[in-house]
Amino acid sequence: DPEWYVGMTPEQMAEEWEDYGNLLGETILVAGNDFNLPDDFRGEEPATPPAEPTPEPEPEEEKTPEDPDAKAEPQPKKKRAVQTDGISKDAEAKLSTMSKKEANRNKGVGGDPIVEPVPGFVQARTEKVISHKYNTWIVMGRDRADPDKASRASGYGGRGNTQCGAIDIVVGRMSPRPLSVGRDGKKVSVDPIFNLAKSGKDHLCDAARIYISQKTDVDKNFRLAKGRVGMAEARSAIAMKADGIRIMAREGIKLVTHADKMNSQGGTITRVRGVDIIAGNNESTLQPMVLGNNMRECIEEMAQVLSEVCGTLANVCTNVAELDTALSTHFHPSPFFGAPTLPSPTVMPVAVASLIKLASIDMFSTAAQKFNIARIKQLYTGPGAKKPIRSKHNNVN
């Protein structure tokens, strides 16, 4: 704590740091195993509904929608950086009796330990659990998954199936408000929470999860839209869920389907399934991807057709201009001694005006349109295009 050193001389600060080293040597650490807290936070009893903590007022984030056309929605509230509601009474008592020096050594700063609420886990007899006091878990057992309540009776493991081994890697059970104990002081133990679940006025979830199963209904368990790929049932699966997922490669990334001709259950795969990218888990607006080469060929053929139409229109303009010229000077032999008549006073001005328009506007516009077609091809589809419609790096089929 920087405020703790205010007014100290360098010698006094060095002495305090020496005391800190002695303190570490004596292993008097609040969040460590030597602190003599109650038994670890893993629960053996069935899960009980967590009591509702009394949160302090929290500020709301500013609304900054990225899409100006999108409907602005309230942004999620921020959690406090340090949230200790729900720790056990024994832990609270230990913290309250610490000296200032000990308290400063147990604030979690710089890798120091810290006390925080962590719910227990309702463990099945066949599960091996590796956990740490900071709400991190690896559960090795059998398929235990459900969209609503992943109890010990859920999944293919709960039904007594074989060949359904599973590994569940989880951090942050019961987020955003984990509890070690409820208001009644009893230990809180929970089942896996695959999807957002309501508890009183709060909504709870497991903060981040990687779920690997030999046999599971992955789409149903995570409430995923069917899409064009469909719902996988009784299939091996790997699922990842978190606030944000990033996949990075130093070279390339491939998304490949139909890698084998047979699935893990021994069934023959009869058709090739693709890749669905579904924003908002809503399949109602799902459409096929565009293929760049085919799109370019289509645009170039349309441009060629349009160019031919412009050429035909130019010929029509030329023919009409010749007709206007003939009409503007048209005359008939007079019945009086065969002398020629004067040009028609009604046709001549109309024909002359039409001829002027054709020569000054229409024929120029036709030529300009052919130039625009060439410019569009050069800009979007030609070699070295400034705005190519095809991706330089990414490909789909």
Coordinates of C-alpha atoms in Angstrom, one line a residue, residues 21-347:
G21 CA 10.6 -11.3 4.1
N22 CA 10.4 -12.7 7.7
L23 CA 6.6 -12.7 7.4
L24 CA 6.8 -14.7 4.2
G25 CA 9.2 -17.1 5.9
E26 CA 6.7 -17.7 8.7
T27 CA 4.0 -18.3 6.1
I28 CA 1.4 -16.2 7.8
L29 CA -0.7 -15.7 4.7
V30 CA -4.4 -15.0 4.9
A31 CA -5.3 -16.7 1.6
G32 CA -2.7 -19.5 1.9
N33 CA -3.2 -23.0 3.3
D34 CA -1.3 -22.0 6.5
F35 CA -3.9 -19.4 7.4
N36 CA -6.1 -22.0 9.0
L37 CA -9.3 -21.0 7.3
P38 CA -12.2 -23.5 7.3
D39 CA -11.9 -26.6 5.1
D40 CA -11.4 -25.8 1.4
F41 CA -14.4 -24.3 -0.4
R42 CA -15.3 -27.4 -2.3
G43 CA -18.7 -28.6 -1.2
E44 CA -19.9 -32.2 -0.9
E45 CA -23.6 -31.4 -0.2
P46 CA -26.2 -30.7 -2.9
A47 CA -26.2 -27.2 -4.3
T48 CA -28.3 -24.7 -2.4
P49 CA -29.7 -21.5 -3.8
P50 CA -27.2 -18.8 -3.0
A51 CA -28.3 -16.0 -0.7
E52 CA -28.5 -12.6 -2.3
P53 CA -25.7 -10.2 -1.3
T54 CA -26.3 -6.6 -0.7
P55 CA -24.3 -4.9 -3.4
E56 CA -23.1 -1.3 -3.1
P57 CA -24.3 1.2 -5.7
E58 CA -22.2 0.7 -8.9
P59 CA -21.6 3.2 -11.7
E60 CA -22.8 2.4 -15.2
E61 CA -20.6 2.3 -18.2
E62 CA -21.0 5.1 -20.8
K63 CA -23.1 4.0 -23.8
T64 CA -20.9 3.9 -26.8
P65 CA -22.6 1.8 -29.5
E66 CA -20.2 1.0 -32.3
D67 CA -23.0 0.9 -34.9
P68 CA -24.7 4.3 -35.1
D69 CA -27.7 2.6 -36.7
A70 CA -28.0 0.0 -34.0
K71 CA -30.5 0.4 -31.2
A72 CA -28.8 1.7 -28.1
E73 CA -29.1 -0.6 -25.2
P74 CA -28.1 -0.2 -21.5
Q75 CA -24.5 -1.3 -21.1
P76 CA -23.6 -3.9 -18.4
K77 CA -22.6 -2.6 -15.0
K78 CA -19.0 -2.9 -13.8
K79 CA -18.2 -5.2 -11.0
R80 CA -16.1 -3.7 -8.2
A81 CA -12.4 -4.5 -8.6
V82 CA -12.4 -6.1 -5.1
Q83 CA -15.6 -7.9 -4.2
T84 CA -15.6 -9.8 -0.9
D85 CA -19.3 -10.2 -0.2
G86 CA -20.1 -13.8 0.7
I87 CA -16.8 -14.9 2.3
S88 CA -17.2 -17.0 5.5
K89 CA -17.6 -15.5 9.0
D90 CA -14.3 -17.1 10.0
A91 CA -12.5 -15.5 7.2
E92 CA -14.0 -12.1 8.0
A93 CA -12.9 -12.6 11.7
K94 CA -9.4 -13.4 10.7
L95 CA -9.2 -10.4 8.4
S96 CA -10.5 -8.1 11.1
T97 CA -7.9 -9.2 13.7
M98 CA -4.9 -8.7 11.4
S99 CA -2.4 -6.1 11.9
K100 CA -2.0 -3.4 9.3
K101 CA 1.2 -4.9 8.1
E102 CA -0.4 -8.4 7.7
A103 CA -3.4 -6.9 6.0
N104 CA -1.2 -5.1 3.5
R105 CA 0.5 -8.4 2.7
N106 CA -2.8 -10.0 1.9
K107 CA -4.3 -7.6 -0.6
G108 CA -3.4 -9.7 -3.7
V109 CA -1.0 -7.0 -5.0
G110 CA 2.1 -8.1 -6.8
G111 CA 1.2 -11.8 -6.6
D112 CA 0.4 -11.7 -2.9
P113 CA -2.6 -13.8 -1.6
I114 CA -6.1 -12.5 -1.2
V115 CA -9.3 -13.8 0.3
E116 CA -12.3 -13.8 -2.1
P117 CA -15.6 -15.7 -2.1
V118 CA -15.5 -19.0 -4.0
P119 CA -18.5 -21.3 -4.1
G120 CA -18.1 -25.1 -3.6
F121 CA -18.7 -27.6 -6.3
V122 CA -21.3 -30.4 -6.2
Q123 CA -18.9 -33.3 -7.0
A124 CA -20.0 -36.6 -8.4
R125 CA -18.3 -39.7 -7.1
T126 CA -16.7 -40.5 -10.4
E127 CA -15.2 -37.1 -10.9
K128 CA -11.6 -36.0 -10.1
V129 CA -11.4 -32.3 -9.3
I130 CA -8.4 -30.1 -9.4
S131 CA -9.2 -26.8 -8.0
H132 CA -7.6 -23.7 -6.5
K133 CA -8.8 -21.2 -4.0
Y134 CA -9.2 -18.5 -6.7
N135 CA -12.2 -20.1 -8.3
T136 CA -10.3 -22.1 -10.9
W137 CA -11.3 -25.7 -11.7
I138 CA -10.5 -28.8 -13.8
V139 CA -13.1 -31.5 -13.5
M140 CA -12.4 -34.9 -15.1
G141 CA -15.3 -37.3 -15.2
R142 CA -18.2 -38.2 -17.5
D143 CA -20.5 -36.1 -19.6
R144 CA -22.4 -33.8 -17.3
A145 CA -24.1 -31.1 -19.2
D146 CA -27.5 -29.6 -19.5
P147 CA -28.9 -26.2 -20.8
D148 CA -30.7 -25.6 -17.5
K149 CA -29.2 -27.6 -14.6
A150 CA -26.1 -29.7 -15.1
S151 CA -26.7 -31.9 -12.0
R152 CA -25.0 -35.2 -11.4
A153 CA -27.9 -36.9 -13.2
S154 CA -27.5 -34.8 -16.4
G155 CA -25.8 -35.6 -19.6
Y156 CA -24.9 -39.0 -21.0
G157 CA -22.9 -39.7 -17.9
G158 CA -25.9 -39.2 -15.7
R159 CA -27.9 -41.6 -17.9
G160 CA -25.4 -44.4 -17.4
N161 CA -23.8 -44.3 -20.8
T162 CA -20.3 -45.6 -21.5
Q163 CA -17.7 -43.9 -23.7
C164 CA -18.7 -40.4 -22.5
G165 CA -15.6 -39.2 -20.7
A166 CA -15.5 -35.4 -20.2
I167 CA -13.1 -32.7 -19.0
D168 CA -14.6 -29.4 -17.8
I169 CA -12.2 -26.5 -17.4
V170 CA -13.9 -23.6 -15.6
V171 CA -12.9 -20.3 -14.1
G172 CA -15.3 -18.0 -12.2
R173 CA -18.1 -20.2 -11.0
M174 CA -21.3 -18.3 -10.0
S175 CA -20.2 -15.1 -11.7
P176 CA -20.7 -12.2 -11.4
R177 CA -21.4 -12.5 -7.6
P178 CA -19.8 -15.7 -6.3
L179 CA -20.5 -16.7 -2.6
S180 CA -18.6 -19.0 -0.3
V181 CA -21.5 -18.9 2.2
G182 CA -25.1 -17.7 2.2
R183 CA -26.7 -15.3 4.6
D184 CA -27.4 -18.3 6.9
G185 CA -23.7 -19.0 7.1
K186 CA -24.0 -22.3 5.3
K187 CA -21.5 -23.3 2.6
V188 CA -22.7 -22.6 -1.0
S189 CA -22.1 -25.4 -3.5
V190 CA -23.2 -25.3 -7.1
D191 CA -23.5 -27.4 -10.2
P192 CA -21.9 -26.4 -13.5
I193 CA -23.8 -23.4 -15.0
F194 CA -23.6 -23.7 -18.8
N195 CA -25.9 -20.8 -19.6
L196 CA -27.1 -17.7 -17.9
A197 CA -29.3 -18.7 -14.9
K198 CA -31.6 -16.6 -12.8
S199 CA -31.1 -16.7 -9.0
G200 CA -33.4 -14.3 -7.1
K201 CA -32.8 -10.9 -8.7
D202 CA -29.4 -11.9 -10.0
H203 CA -28.3 -13.8 -13.1
L204 CA -25.4 -16.2 -12.7
C205 CA -23.1 -18.0 -15.0
D206 CA -19.7 -19.6 -15.1
A207 CA -17.3 -16.9 -16.3
A208 CA -15.3 -18.9 -18.8
R209 CA -15.4 -22.6 -19.8
I210 CA -13.7 -25.1 -22.1
Y211 CA -15.8 -28.3 -22.2
I212 CA -14.5 -31.4 -23.9
S213 CA -16.7 -34.5 -24.1
Q214 CA -16.5 -37.9 -25.8
K215 CA -20.3 -37.9 -26.3
T216 CA -22.6 -35.0 -25.7
D217 CA -25.4 -32.8 -27.2
V218 CA -23.2 -29.7 -27.5
D219 CA -25.7 -27.5 -29.3
K220 CA -28.6 -28.2 -27.0
N221 CA -26.4 -27.8 -23.9
F222 CA -25.2 -24.4 -24.9
R223 CA -28.5 -23.3 -26.5
L224 CA -27.0 -22.7 -29.9
A225 CA -29.1 -21.9 -33.0
K226 CA -29.6 -24.8 -35.4
G227 CA -28.2 -22.9 -38.4
R228 CA -27.5 -24.8 -41.6
V229 CA -25.0 -27.1 -40.0
G230 CA -27.7 -28.6 -37.7
M231 CA -27.7 -29.9 -34.1
A232 CA -25.0 -32.3 -33.0
E233 CA -26.5 -35.1 -30.9
A234 CA -24.5 -37.8 -29.1
R235 CA -21.2 -36.6 -30.7
S236 CA -17.8 -35.8 -29.4
A237 CA -17.4 -32.0 -29.0
I238 CA -15.2 -29.2 -27.7
A239 CA -17.0 -26.1 -26.7
M240 CA -15.6 -22.8 -25.5
K241 CA -17.6 -20.0 -23.9
A242 CA -16.5 -16.7 -22.3
D243 CA -17.1 -13.0 -22.6
G244 CA -14.5 -12.9 -25.4
I245 CA -12.7 -15.6 -27.4
R246 CA -9.7 -14.9 -29.5
I247 CA -7.9 -17.5 -31.7
M248 CA -4.5 -16.5 -32.9
A249 CA -1.9 -18.1 -35.1
R250 CA 1.6 -17.1 -36.1
E251 CA 1.0 -18.4 -39.6
G252 CA -2.4 -19.6 -40.7
I253 CA -5.8 -20.7 -39.4
K254 CA -8.0 -23.3 -41.1
L255 CA -11.6 -24.2 -40.4
V256 CA -12.0 -27.6 -42.0
T257 CA -15.1 -29.8 -42.1
H258 CA -15.5 -33.4 -43.2
A259 CA -11.9 -34.2 -42.0
D260 CA -12.8 -37.9 -41.7
K261 CA -15.3 -40.1 -43.4
M262 CA -16.6 -41.5 -40.1
N263 CA -17.5 -39.9 -36.8
S264 CA -16.4 -40.9 -33.3
Q265 CA -19.5 -43.0 -32.7
G266 CA -18.7 -45.2 -35.6
G267 CA -21.2 -43.7 -38.0
T268 CA -20.5 -42.9 -41.7
I269 CA -20.7 -39.2 -42.6
T270 CA -22.8 -39.0 -45.7
R271 CA -22.7 -35.3 -46.4
V272 CA -20.4 -32.4 -46.1
R273 CA -21.5 -29.8 -43.5
G274 CA -20.2 -26.2 -43.7
V275 CA -19.4 -23.4 -41.4
D276 CA -22.1 -21.2 -39.9
I277 CA -21.2 -17.8 -38.5
I278 CA -24.2 -16.7 -36.5
A279 CA -24.2 -13.3 -34.9
G280 CA -26.5 -12.9 -31.9
N281 CA -27.3 -16.7 -31.9
N282 CA -30.1 -15.9 -34.4
E283 CA -30.4 -18.0 -37.5
S284 CA -33.4 -16.1 -39.0
T285 CA -31.2 -14.0 -41.3
L286 CA -28.6 -16.6 -42.0
Q287 CA -27.5 -16.5 -45.7
P288 CA -24.9 -18.3 -47.8
M289 CA -21.4 -16.7 -48.2
V290 CA -20.4 -15.1 -51.5
L291 CA -17.7 -16.8 -53.5
G292 CA -15.2 -14.1 -54.7
N293 CA -14.2 -15.7 -58.0
N294 CA -17.8 -16.4 -59.1
M295 CA -18.9 -12.9 -58.0
R296 CA -16.1 -11.4 -60.1
E297 CA -17.0 -13.4 -63.2
C298 CA -20.7 -12.5 -62.7
I299 CA -19.9 -8.7 -62.4
E300 CA -17.6 -8.8 -65.4
E301 CA -20.2 -10.6 -67.5
M302 CA -22.8 -8.1 -66.4
A303 CA -20.4 -5.3 -67.3
Q304 CA -19.9 -6.8 -70.7
V305 CA -23.6 -7.1 -71.3
L306 CA -24.1 -3.5 -70.2
S307 CA -21.3 -2.4 -72.5
E308 CA -23.1 -4.1 -75.4
V309 CA -26.3 -2.4 -74.4
C310 CA -24.6 1.0 -74.4
G311 CA -23.2 0.2 -77.9
T312 CA -26.6 -0.7 -79.2
L313 CA -28.0 2.5 -77.7
A314 CA -25.3 4.5 -79.4
N315 CA -26.3 3.0 -82.7
V316 CA -29.9 3.8 -82.0
C317 CA -28.9 7.4 -81.3
T318 CA -27.0 7.6 -84.6
N319 CA -30.0 6.2 -86.5
V320 CA -32.4 8.6 -84.8
A321 CA -30.0 11.5 -85.6
E322 CA -30.1 10.6 -89.3
L323 CA -33.8 10.4 -89.1
D324 CA -34.1 13.8 -87.5
T325 CA -31.8 15.2 -90.2
A326 CA -34.0 13.8 -92.9
L327 CA -37.2 15.0 -91.2
S328 CA -35.9 18.5 -90.6
T329 CA -35.2 19.0 -94.4
H330 CA -38.1 16.9 -95.7
F331 CA -40.2 18.4 -98.5
H332 CA -42.8 17.1 -101.1
P333 CA -43.2 18.0 -104.8
S334 CA -46.0 20.6 -105.1
P335 CA -49.0 19.8 -107.2
F336 CA -48.5 23.2 -108.7
F337 CA -46.1 22.7 -111.6
G338 CA -44.0 20.1 -109.5
A339 CA -42.1 22.7 -107.5
P340 CA -40.8 21.5 -104.1
T341 CA -42.7 22.5 -101.0
L342 CA -41.2 24.2 -98.0
P343 CA -40.1 22.0 -95.0
S344 CA -42.9 21.2 -92.5
P345 CA -43.3 24.1 -90.0
T346 CA -44.3 21.6 -87.3
V347 CA -41.8 18.8 -87.9

